Short mmCIF file of C-alpha atoms and ligand atoms in Angstrom, two decimals:
data_model
loop_
_atom_site.label_atom_id
_atom_site.label_comp_id
_atom_site.label_asym_id
_atom_site.label_seq_id
_atom_site.Cartn_x
_atom_site.Cartn_y
_atom_site.Cartn_z
CA MET M 1 -24.65 73.36 -56.65
CA PHE M 2 -24.08 69.84 -55.37
CA ILE M 3 -22.64 67.11 -57.44
CA ASP M 4 -22.90 64.65 -54.67
CA GLU M 5 -26.53 65.03 -53.73
CA VAL M 6 -29.26 64.49 -56.22
CA GLU M 7 -32.98 63.81 -56.14
CA ILE M 8 -34.40 61.45 -58.69
CA TRP M 9 -37.48 59.29 -59.19
CA LEU M 10 -37.34 55.54 -59.23
CA VAL M 11 -40.12 53.74 -61.04
CA ALA M 12 -40.42 49.98 -60.91
CA GLY M 13 -41.97 48.23 -63.90
CA SER M 14 -45.66 47.34 -63.72
CA GLY M 15 -46.60 43.71 -63.98
CA GLY M 16 -48.21 42.70 -67.26
CA ASN M 17 -51.94 41.93 -67.29
CA GLY M 18 -53.12 38.37 -67.17
CA ALA M 19 -54.91 37.36 -70.36
CA LEU M 20 -58.63 36.75 -70.63
CA THR M 21 -58.79 34.30 -73.52
CA PHE M 22 -60.48 31.06 -74.48
CA ARG M 23 -59.20 28.26 -76.56
CA THR M 24 -60.54 28.25 -80.07
CA GLU M 25 -60.83 25.01 -81.92
CA LYS M 26 -62.45 24.05 -85.13
CA HIS M 27 -66.20 23.67 -84.62
CA VAL M 28 -65.82 24.75 -80.97
CA PRO M 29 -66.21 28.51 -80.96
CA ARG M 30 -65.42 28.83 -77.28
CA GLY M 31 -63.23 26.23 -75.60
CA GLY M 32 -61.77 26.37 -72.11
CA PRO M 33 -59.95 29.38 -70.73
CA ASP M 34 -56.32 29.62 -71.74
CA GLY M 35 -55.21 33.11 -70.76
CA GLY M 36 -51.57 33.17 -69.61
CA ASP M 37 -50.02 35.29 -66.86
CA GLY M 38 -48.52 38.71 -67.29
CA GLY M 39 -44.77 39.03 -66.81
CA ARG M 40 -43.24 40.57 -63.71
CA GLY M 41 -42.23 44.22 -63.95
CA GLY M 42 -38.52 45.07 -63.83
CA SER M 43 -37.00 46.11 -60.51
CA VAL M 44 -34.91 49.13 -59.65
CA VAL M 45 -31.45 47.94 -58.67
CA PHE M 46 -28.47 49.89 -57.39
CA GLU M 47 -24.94 48.67 -57.92
CA THR M 48 -21.65 50.12 -56.70
CA ASP M 49 -18.99 50.86 -59.26
CA PRO M 50 -15.51 51.64 -57.91
CA ASN M 51 -14.65 53.58 -61.07
CA LEU M 52 -17.21 56.24 -60.23
CA SER M 53 -16.57 59.02 -57.76
CA THR M 54 -19.47 61.37 -58.30
CA LEU M 55 -23.23 61.32 -58.87
CA LEU M 56 -22.83 63.67 -61.82
CA ASP M 57 -24.33 61.22 -64.27
CA PHE M 58 -27.73 61.42 -62.59
CA ARG M 59 -30.11 64.05 -63.94
CA PRO M 60 -31.96 65.78 -61.10
CA GLY M 61 -35.69 65.13 -61.20
CA LYS M 62 -35.41 62.48 -63.88
CA LYS M 63 -37.52 59.34 -63.70
CA TYR M 64 -35.43 56.19 -63.87
CA ARG M 65 -37.78 53.45 -65.00
CA ALA M 66 -37.53 49.72 -65.12
CA GLU M 67 -39.34 48.00 -67.95
CA ASN M 68 -42.96 46.89 -67.63
CA GLY M 69 -43.82 43.21 -67.81
CA GLY M 70 -45.45 41.98 -70.99
CA HIS M 71 -49.11 41.00 -70.96
CA GLY M 72 -50.10 37.36 -70.87
CA MET M 73 -51.54 35.90 -74.04
CA GLY M 74 -53.79 33.12 -75.23
CA LYS M 75 -52.63 29.53 -75.33
CA ARG M 76 -51.36 30.02 -71.76
CA GLN M 77 -48.48 32.12 -72.96
CA TYR M 78 -46.68 34.10 -70.30
CA GLY M 79 -45.83 37.73 -70.77
CA LYS M 80 -42.14 38.60 -70.83
CA HIS M 81 -40.55 39.80 -67.59
CA GLY M 82 -39.58 43.45 -67.64
CA GLU M 83 -35.87 44.28 -67.59
CA ASN M 84 -34.46 45.65 -64.37
CA ILE M 85 -32.91 49.06 -64.41
CA VAL M 86 -29.44 48.95 -62.87
CA LEU M 87 -28.19 52.28 -61.57
CA LYS M 88 -24.45 52.47 -60.99
CA VAL M 89 -23.26 54.59 -58.11
CA PRO M 90 -19.89 55.24 -56.50
CA PRO M 91 -19.21 53.32 -53.27
CA GLY M 92 -20.32 55.42 -50.34
CA THR M 93 -23.63 56.42 -51.86
CA GLN M 94 -26.64 56.47 -49.59
CA VAL M 95 -30.19 56.34 -50.83
CA HIS M 96 -32.83 58.12 -48.77
CA ASP M 97 -36.55 58.42 -49.23
CA ALA M 98 -36.85 62.06 -50.33
CA ASP M 99 -40.11 62.59 -48.44
CA THR M 100 -39.45 60.90 -45.12
CA GLY M 101 -35.64 61.03 -45.09
CA GLU M 102 -35.56 57.32 -44.21
CA LEU M 103 -32.31 55.59 -45.15
CA LEU M 104 -33.16 52.95 -47.72
CA ALA M 105 -29.72 51.71 -48.64
CA ASP M 106 -26.13 52.36 -47.71
CA LEU M 107 -24.04 51.28 -50.65
CA ALA M 108 -20.60 51.15 -49.13
CA GLN M 109 -19.10 47.90 -50.37
CA THR M 110 -17.74 46.86 -53.73
CA PRO M 111 -19.25 44.93 -55.21
CA GLN M 112 -22.67 45.52 -53.72
CA SER M 113 -25.98 45.41 -55.43
CA GLU M 114 -29.38 46.01 -53.88
CA VAL M 115 -32.92 45.84 -55.15
CA LEU M 116 -34.46 49.14 -54.07
CA ILE M 117 -37.92 48.56 -55.47
CA ALA M 118 -39.12 45.22 -56.70
CA GLY M 119 -41.16 45.22 -59.89
CA GLY M 120 -44.94 44.76 -59.86
CA ARG M 121 -46.31 41.25 -59.99
CA GLY M 122 -47.77 39.97 -63.18
CA GLY M 123 -51.53 39.48 -63.20
CA ARG M 124 -52.79 35.92 -63.47
CA GLY M 125 -54.55 34.84 -66.61
CA ASN M 126 -58.06 33.46 -66.48
CA VAL M 127 -56.78 29.89 -66.66
CA HIS M 128 -55.94 30.26 -62.95
CA PHE M 129 -59.47 30.92 -61.92
CA VAL M 130 -61.05 27.69 -63.07
CA ASN M 131 -62.58 25.62 -60.33
CA SER M 132 -65.24 23.00 -59.86
CA VAL M 133 -68.04 25.50 -60.18
CA HIS M 134 -66.60 28.01 -62.62
CA GLN M 135 -65.31 26.31 -65.71
CA THR M 136 -65.12 29.49 -67.74
CA PRO M 137 -63.84 32.37 -65.67
CA LYS M 138 -64.54 35.55 -67.57
CA PHE M 139 -61.94 37.68 -65.87
CA ALA M 140 -58.21 37.89 -65.38
CA GLU M 141 -56.03 39.90 -63.03
CA LYS M 142 -54.38 43.10 -64.05
CA GLY M 143 -50.67 43.52 -63.42
CA GLU M 144 -49.60 45.22 -60.21
CA PRO M 145 -48.70 48.84 -60.94
CA GLY M 146 -44.99 49.61 -60.53
CA GLU M 147 -44.18 51.49 -57.36
CA GLU M 148 -42.85 54.99 -57.80
CA ARG M 149 -40.62 56.66 -55.28
CA ARG M 150 -38.70 59.90 -55.03
CA VAL M 151 -35.27 59.35 -53.51
CA LYS M 152 -32.28 61.42 -52.61
CA LEU M 153 -28.87 60.03 -53.43
CA GLU M 154 -26.12 61.30 -51.23
CA LEU M 155 -22.45 60.61 -51.60
CA LYS M 156 -20.14 60.96 -48.68
CA LEU M 157 -16.82 60.77 -50.36
CA LEU M 158 -14.76 57.85 -49.22
CA ALA M 159 -11.48 59.71 -49.19
CA ASP M 160 -8.62 58.78 -46.92
CA VAL M 161 -7.34 62.33 -46.58
CA GLY M 162 -9.16 65.64 -46.55
CA LEU M 163 -7.59 68.99 -47.43
CA LEU M 164 -8.55 71.66 -44.99
CA GLY M 165 -7.98 75.37 -45.18
CA PHE M 166 -9.23 78.85 -45.90
CA PRO M 167 -10.18 79.69 -49.48
CA ASN M 168 -7.29 80.42 -51.83
CA VAL M 169 -4.54 78.78 -49.75
CA GLY M 170 -3.65 76.32 -52.51
CA LYS M 171 -5.67 73.17 -51.74
CA SER M 172 -6.65 72.50 -55.34
CA THR M 173 -3.13 73.30 -56.49
CA LEU M 174 -1.78 70.66 -54.12
CA LEU M 175 -4.34 68.09 -55.30
CA ALA M 176 -3.37 68.75 -58.92
CA ALA M 177 0.33 68.40 -58.01
CA VAL M 178 -0.09 64.98 -56.44
CA SER M 179 -2.80 63.34 -58.53
CA ALA M 180 -4.25 63.22 -62.00
CA ALA M 181 -7.23 65.31 -60.85
CA ARG M 182 -7.54 68.64 -62.64
CA PRO M 183 -9.59 70.87 -60.36
CA LYS M 184 -10.22 74.48 -61.23
CA ILE M 185 -7.51 76.72 -59.77
CA ALA M 186 -7.70 80.51 -59.68
CA ASP M 187 -6.50 83.40 -57.63
CA TYR M 188 -9.73 84.21 -55.85
CA PRO M 189 -11.58 82.66 -52.92
CA PHE M 190 -14.20 79.96 -53.46
CA THR M 191 -12.81 78.72 -56.74
CA THR M 192 -13.68 75.21 -55.68
CA LEU M 193 -17.44 74.90 -55.41
CA VAL M 194 -17.76 71.15 -55.21
CA PRO M 195 -15.44 68.52 -53.78
CA ASN M 196 -12.75 67.01 -56.02
CA LEU M 197 -11.21 63.63 -55.50
CA GLY M 198 -7.75 62.58 -56.54
CA VAL M 199 -5.93 59.29 -56.31
CA VAL M 200 -2.38 59.64 -55.01
CA ARG M 201 0.27 57.04 -55.72
CA ALA M 202 2.10 56.29 -52.48
CA ASP M 203 4.40 53.61 -53.88
CA ASP M 204 4.27 51.01 -56.62
CA HIS M 205 1.44 49.11 -55.03
CA HIS M 206 -0.47 51.56 -52.93
CA ASN M 207 -2.79 54.45 -53.56
CA PHE M 208 -4.84 56.65 -51.35
CA VAL M 209 -7.55 59.15 -52.04
CA ILE M 210 -7.41 62.86 -51.26
CA ALA M 211 -10.50 65.04 -51.17
CA ASP M 212 -10.18 68.72 -51.94
CA VAL M 213 -13.21 70.56 -50.64
CA PRO M 214 -14.24 74.21 -50.86
CA GLY M 215 -12.43 76.54 -48.49
CA LEU M 216 -13.81 77.19 -45.02
CA ILE M 217 -14.25 80.53 -43.32
CA GLU M 218 -15.27 81.74 -39.90
CA ASN M 219 -18.82 80.63 -38.99
CA ALA M 220 -18.83 78.03 -41.75
CA SER M 221 -20.44 75.66 -39.28
CA GLU M 222 -23.35 78.11 -39.11
CA GLY M 223 -23.60 78.41 -42.86
CA ALA M 224 -21.18 81.21 -43.73
CA GLY M 225 -19.41 81.03 -47.08
CA LEU M 226 -20.18 77.76 -48.74
CA GLY M 227 -21.28 76.59 -45.35
CA ILE M 228 -21.08 73.26 -43.71
CA GLN M 229 -22.46 71.18 -46.49
CA PHE M 230 -18.97 70.19 -47.48
CA LEU M 231 -17.69 69.48 -44.01
CA ARG M 232 -19.54 66.21 -44.01
CA HIS M 233 -17.31 65.03 -46.85
CA LEU M 234 -14.45 65.21 -44.45
CA GLU M 235 -16.31 63.14 -41.86
CA ARG M 236 -15.34 59.84 -43.39
CA THR M 237 -11.68 60.66 -43.95
CA ARG M 238 -8.98 59.35 -41.67
CA LEU M 239 -6.59 62.26 -41.71
CA LEU M 240 -6.69 65.96 -42.49
CA VAL M 241 -3.96 68.01 -44.14
CA HIS M 242 -4.41 71.54 -42.86
CA LEU M 243 -3.04 74.08 -45.33
CA LEU M 244 -1.92 77.48 -44.07
CA ASP M 245 -0.84 80.28 -46.36
CA VAL M 246 2.48 81.51 -44.98
CA SER M 247 3.39 83.76 -47.90
CA GLY M 248 1.99 86.81 -46.14
CA LEU M 249 0.61 88.02 -49.45
CA THR M 250 -3.01 87.58 -48.55
CA GLY M 251 -2.64 89.46 -45.29
CA ARG M 252 -3.88 86.45 -43.38
CA ASP M 253 -2.29 85.29 -40.16
CA PRO M 254 -1.65 81.54 -40.34
CA LEU M 255 -2.03 81.02 -36.60
CA GLU M 256 -5.30 82.83 -36.49
CA ASP M 257 -6.58 80.86 -39.49
CA PHE M 258 -5.58 77.62 -37.84
CA GLY M 259 -7.57 78.49 -34.71
CA ILE M 260 -10.65 79.61 -36.63
CA ILE M 261 -10.85 76.48 -38.71
CA ASN M 262 -10.41 74.16 -35.79
CA ARG M 263 -13.17 75.93 -33.91
CA GLU M 264 -15.44 75.43 -36.92
CA LEU M 265 -14.63 71.73 -36.98
CA GLU M 266 -15.47 71.39 -33.31
CA ALA M 267 -18.74 73.23 -33.83
CA PHE M 268 -19.62 70.91 -36.67
CA SER M 269 -18.71 67.54 -35.26
CA GLU M 270 -16.67 66.16 -32.41
CA ASP M 271 -15.51 63.23 -34.54
CA LEU M 272 -14.23 65.54 -37.22
CA ALA M 273 -12.37 67.68 -34.71
CA LYS M 274 -10.67 64.56 -33.35
CA LEU M 275 -9.19 63.48 -36.69
CA PRO M 276 -5.40 63.66 -36.80
CA GLN M 277 -4.02 66.67 -38.65
CA VAL M 278 -0.81 67.35 -40.49
CA VAL M 279 0.09 70.98 -41.08
CA ALA M 280 1.29 72.18 -44.48
CA PHE M 281 2.80 75.65 -44.89
CA SER M 282 1.66 76.60 -48.37
CA ARG M 283 3.16 78.92 -51.02
CA ILE M 284 6.66 78.83 -49.56
CA ASP M 285 8.11 79.56 -53.01
CA LEU M 286 6.90 83.13 -52.55
CA LEU M 287 8.95 83.61 -49.40
CA ALA M 288 12.39 85.04 -50.07
CA ASP M 289 13.20 85.01 -46.39
CA ARG M 290 12.01 81.89 -44.61
CA SER M 291 13.36 82.71 -41.17
CA GLY M 292 9.89 83.75 -40.10
CA LEU M 293 8.75 80.13 -40.44
CA ILE M 294 10.96 78.95 -37.58
CA PRO M 295 8.84 80.21 -34.66
CA LEU M 296 5.71 79.18 -36.54
CA ARG M 297 6.99 75.65 -36.92
CA GLN M 298 7.94 75.56 -33.23
CA PHE M 299 4.43 76.58 -32.28
CA PHE M 300 2.92 73.54 -34.03
CA GLU M 301 5.61 71.09 -33.07
CA ALA M 302 5.15 72.04 -29.45
CA ARG M 303 1.57 70.86 -29.90
CA GLY M 304 2.59 67.56 -31.40
CA LEU M 305 1.79 68.48 -34.98
CA GLU M 306 4.14 67.72 -37.83
CA VAL M 307 4.80 70.57 -40.25
CA PHE M 308 5.62 70.41 -43.96
CA PRO M 309 6.53 73.53 -45.92
CA ILE M 310 5.33 73.03 -49.48
CA SER M 311 4.72 74.67 -52.78
CA GLY M 312 2.08 73.20 -55.04
CA VAL M 313 3.49 75.29 -57.86
CA THR M 314 7.16 74.22 -57.71
CA SER M 315 6.37 70.89 -55.95
CA GLU M 316 8.95 71.66 -53.28
CA GLY M 317 8.27 69.60 -50.14
CA VAL M 318 5.26 67.88 -51.68
CA ARG M 319 6.78 64.42 -51.90
CA ASP M 320 7.84 64.53 -48.25
CA LEU M 321 4.35 65.50 -47.24
CA ILE M 322 2.81 62.66 -49.24
CA LEU M 323 5.20 60.04 -47.85
CA HIS M 324 4.49 61.22 -44.35
CA VAL M 325 0.75 61.11 -44.91
CA TRP M 326 1.02 57.60 -46.30
CA THR M 327 3.03 56.43 -43.28
CA LYS M 328 0.45 57.90 -40.94
CA LEU M 329 -2.46 56.38 -42.86
CA GLN M 330 -1.03 52.93 -42.33
CA GLU M 331 -1.27 53.49 -38.58
CA ILE M 332 -4.93 54.46 -38.77
CA PRO M 333 -7.24 51.53 -39.32
CA LYS M 334 -9.79 51.76 -42.09
CA GLU M 335 -12.38 50.28 -39.77
CA ALA M 336 -12.69 53.73 -38.32
CA LEU M 337 -15.07 54.38 -41.21
CA LYS M 338 -18.65 53.96 -40.23
CA LEU M 339 -20.08 51.83 -42.99
CA SER M 340 -23.27 50.16 -42.02
CA GLY M 341 -24.48 48.49 -45.18
CA VAL M 342 -28.06 48.67 -43.88
CA VAL M 343 -30.64 47.88 -46.47
CA HIS M 344 -34.39 47.99 -46.38
CA ILE M 345 -36.25 46.47 -49.24
CA THR M 346 -39.02 48.89 -49.88
CA ASN M 347 -41.21 46.72 -51.99
CA ASN M 348 -44.77 46.90 -50.74
CA ALA M 349 -45.46 43.40 -51.80
CA ARG M 350 -42.90 41.91 -49.48
CA ASP M 351 -43.76 44.07 -46.51
CA ASP M 352 -47.21 42.91 -45.76
CA ASP M 353 -49.03 40.11 -47.39
CA ASP M 354 -52.12 39.96 -45.22
CA PRO M 355 -55.16 41.61 -46.78
CA ARG M 356 -56.91 41.39 -43.42
CA ARG M 357 -54.62 44.11 -42.10
CA PHE M 358 -56.04 47.47 -43.06
CA THR M 359 -57.13 50.73 -41.50
CA ILE M 360 -60.16 52.92 -42.12
CA VAL M 361 -60.27 56.68 -41.85
CA ARG M 362 -62.84 59.25 -42.93
CA ASP M 363 -61.23 61.98 -45.03
CA ASP M 364 -62.22 65.67 -45.18
CA GLU M 365 -64.88 65.01 -47.77
CA GLY M 366 -66.45 62.25 -45.72
CA VAL M 367 -65.10 59.44 -47.88
CA LEU M 368 -64.17 56.30 -45.99
CA VAL M 369 -60.64 55.48 -47.03
CA VAL M 370 -59.51 51.90 -46.51
CA SER M 371 -55.73 51.42 -46.57
CA GLY M 372 -53.65 48.29 -46.31
CA LYS M 373 -50.83 47.26 -48.55
CA ALA M 374 -51.96 43.78 -49.59
CA LEU M 375 -55.58 44.89 -49.88
CA GLU M 376 -54.69 47.87 -52.03
CA ARG M 377 -52.50 45.75 -54.24
CA ILE M 378 -55.34 43.33 -54.89
CA VAL M 379 -57.69 46.19 -55.69
CA SER M 380 -55.14 47.67 -58.08
CA MET M 381 -54.91 44.29 -59.82
CA THR M 382 -58.68 44.02 -60.28
CA ASP M 383 -60.09 44.90 -63.64
CA MET M 384 -62.86 47.28 -62.58
CA GLY M 385 -64.36 47.24 -66.06
CA ASN M 386 -65.12 43.55 -65.76
CA GLU M 387 -68.20 42.66 -63.74
CA TYR M 388 -66.91 39.18 -62.92
CA ALA M 389 -63.67 40.54 -61.59
CA VAL M 390 -65.55 43.14 -59.55
CA ARG M 391 -67.88 40.50 -58.11
CA ARG M 392 -64.94 38.40 -57.09
CA LEU M 393 -63.36 41.41 -55.42
CA GLN M 394 -66.55 42.01 -53.47
CA ARG M 395 -66.50 38.48 -52.17
CA GLN M 396 -62.87 38.85 -51.18
CA LEU M 397 -63.53 42.12 -49.39
CA GLU M 398 -66.33 40.47 -47.50
CA ARG M 399 -64.19 37.50 -46.56
CA TRP M 400 -61.44 39.74 -45.27
CA GLY M 401 -63.86 41.62 -43.06
CA VAL M 402 -63.83 44.93 -44.90
CA PHE M 403 -67.60 45.39 -44.82
CA THR M 404 -67.93 44.28 -41.19
CA LYS M 405 -65.24 46.73 -40.16
CA LEU M 406 -66.77 49.51 -42.23
CA LYS M 407 -70.05 48.97 -40.44
CA ALA M 408 -68.34 48.95 -37.06
CA PHE M 409 -66.60 52.17 -38.06
CA GLY M 410 -70.02 53.75 -38.54
CA ALA M 411 -70.44 53.53 -42.29
CA ALA M 412 -73.97 54.35 -43.37
CA GLU M 413 -75.81 53.30 -46.48
CA GLY M 414 -74.67 55.51 -49.36
CA ASP M 415 -71.30 56.50 -47.89
CA SER M 416 -68.46 56.57 -50.38
CA VAL M 417 -65.68 54.09 -49.77
CA ARG M 418 -62.28 54.33 -51.42
CA ILE M 419 -59.60 51.67 -51.67
CA ARG M 420 -56.69 52.94 -53.71
CA ASN M 421 -58.16 53.96 -57.08
CA ALA M 422 -61.49 52.19 -56.58
CA GLU M 423 -64.45 54.06 -55.17
CA PHE M 424 -67.85 52.57 -54.45
CA ASP M 425 -70.95 53.27 -52.39
CA TYR M 426 -71.31 51.49 -49.11
CA VAL M 427 -74.28 49.15 -49.04
CA ASP M 428 -75.39 47.75 -45.72
CA GLU M 429 -74.29 44.15 -45.63
CA ASP M 430 -77.76 42.90 -44.76
CA ALA M 431 -79.04 44.30 -48.00
CA TRP M 432 -76.54 42.65 -50.30
CA GLY M 433 -74.53 39.54 -50.68
CA ARG M 434 -77.19 36.96 -49.74
CA ASP M 435 -77.63 35.63 -53.24
CA GLU M 436 -73.89 35.83 -53.80
CA ALA M 437 -73.25 33.79 -50.71
CA GLU M 438 -75.24 30.88 -52.05
CA GLY M 439 -74.36 29.96 -55.60
CA GLU M 440 -71.37 32.21 -56.07
CA ASN M 441 -69.28 31.81 -53.02
CA ASP M 442 -67.31 29.24 -54.84
CA ASP M 443 -63.80 30.42 -54.89
CA GLU M 444 -62.60 29.47 -51.45
CA ASP M 445 -60.12 27.19 -53.13
CA MET M 446 -58.63 29.97 -55.17
CA GLU M 447 -57.46 32.06 -52.27
CA VAL M 448 -55.32 34.82 -53.54
CA THR M 449 -51.75 33.83 -53.14
CA VAL M 450 -49.84 36.77 -54.40
N1 GTP G 1 3.16 80.79 -55.86
C1 GTP G 1 2.29 79.90 -55.47
N2 GTP G 1 1.02 80.05 -55.76
C2 GTP G 1 0.14 79.13 -55.37
C3 GTP G 1 0.56 77.99 -54.63
N3 GTP G 1 -0.56 77.23 -54.37
C4 GTP G 1 -1.57 77.88 -54.94
N4 GTP G 1 -1.17 79.02 -55.55
C5 GTP G 1 -2.04 79.97 -56.25
O1 GTP G 1 -3.00 80.44 -55.35
C6 GTP G 1 -4.26 80.62 -55.99
C7 GTP G 1 -5.30 79.80 -55.30
O2 GTP G 1 -4.99 78.43 -55.44
P1 GTP G 1 -6.06 77.30 -55.35
O3 GTP G 1 -5.35 76.01 -55.44
O4 GTP G 1 -7.17 77.56 -56.30
O5 GTP G 1 -6.58 77.54 -53.87
P2 GTP G 1 -7.71 76.76 -53.06
O6 GTP G 1 -7.23 76.61 -51.67
O7 GTP G 1 -8.08 75.55 -53.78
O8 GTP G 1 -8.85 77.85 -53.08
P3 GTP G 1 -10.46 77.63 -52.96
O9 GTP G 1 -10.81 76.56 -53.91
O10 GTP G 1 -11.01 78.94 -53.34
O11 GTP G 1 -10.70 77.29 -51.54
C8 GTP G 1 -4.00 80.25 -57.43
O12 GTP G 1 -3.79 81.40 -58.18
C9 GTP G 1 -2.78 79.37 -57.38
O13 GTP G 1 -2.04 79.42 -58.57
C10 GTP G 1 1.94 77.86 -54.30
O14 GTP G 1 2.38 76.92 -53.62
N5 GTP G 1 2.76 78.85 -54.75
MG1 MG G 2 -9.82 75.00 -54.62
#
């Protein structure tokens, strides 16, 4: 189970359809066109919220939808814009395309808000298509369908300090002793299955964040135990507190444990292995005779590591440890965190506005598939049930060189051609379009400006 990695769907609102209406006046059954534009669809927006520390509120697989735009109406009335959907995430959340893995947004700052998918454009009402030749355009544009995208949200916890240690050494107990966090604590390994965060009060004005992660075991970096998936939470910390059980009750050798865990860190990431460590001897309340700790302490101090004997149960030594950690944190700059803040706006509409840029491929069934973002958008906004709209589309396709390129590609009379959801039979250009070119090629001045 991961609380900090979740796949969801984002659905931008579709634009509303433009209206196909005509003015009605007394004694004039059909006046001029007066169809208004559809409203823009709502966008999908992410916003950081410093009060959040998990992605638990997101339901895996759920579709998070922005509102659709309203349809245009008669009397040139615009449709209402769709409401954006604003998804709140903890700082440190990254949004990836679930299919390609591409990083779409790195939401590291507070406040930070990013439009992940812009809503679909509203279709234009027929009033826009009046020109010197066509006084009564009998078509309107449909709204642009809202883009849908599956994304993976990933939270790398922005903790200052990570707790490191074998299972059952008392990491969660320590977190509970120093913060308001109430992680599950029990006397068996792998009690903690997901990372817990706690805010620790250093003094009246300063806090820092500790992350308690599941215990590590030998070969964790190769997937043993709960594996490495949690090690990456420690990647963005600035300091590690390495807990060693010195009570002798578990039969573990603290020195051996220390070596094993550090080897796992090195195997996982060089950066992680380089983080400064503070050693905490855990469960000292269980030791009646503490003389055995002296050589152990000397071993670490000889290697430049500070040692703090503690008990999360009685709180002995805990305050000293915390004060020491706080002092050290002040020496380690926060800039060490790698926060990029990179953002790509994924909206198709903004990426490529030139309908002359498209590609043609023949699919397995022999259908000629024409793809190009602007071109596909215009096709998706064409009302295929309306012969006037379809005729206009044909003229546009011709103007943008679609038929010429299809011919050059080897299209033969009767081949099927598909552009997005529209499929039609290829007709050799010499056999069609002549009559259109004369009287009907009248919309040069209403170039699509989407
Ligand atoms: N006597 C004593 N018991 C402790 C101390 N710290 C932890 N324990 C006990 O040790 C057991 C394990 O403690 P946890 O805090 O759950 O250990 P953990 O390191 O978080 O374990 P995982 O989540 O499994 O990795 C519990 O039964 C605790 O009550 C301590 O300082 N003294
Ligand atoms: Mg635990």
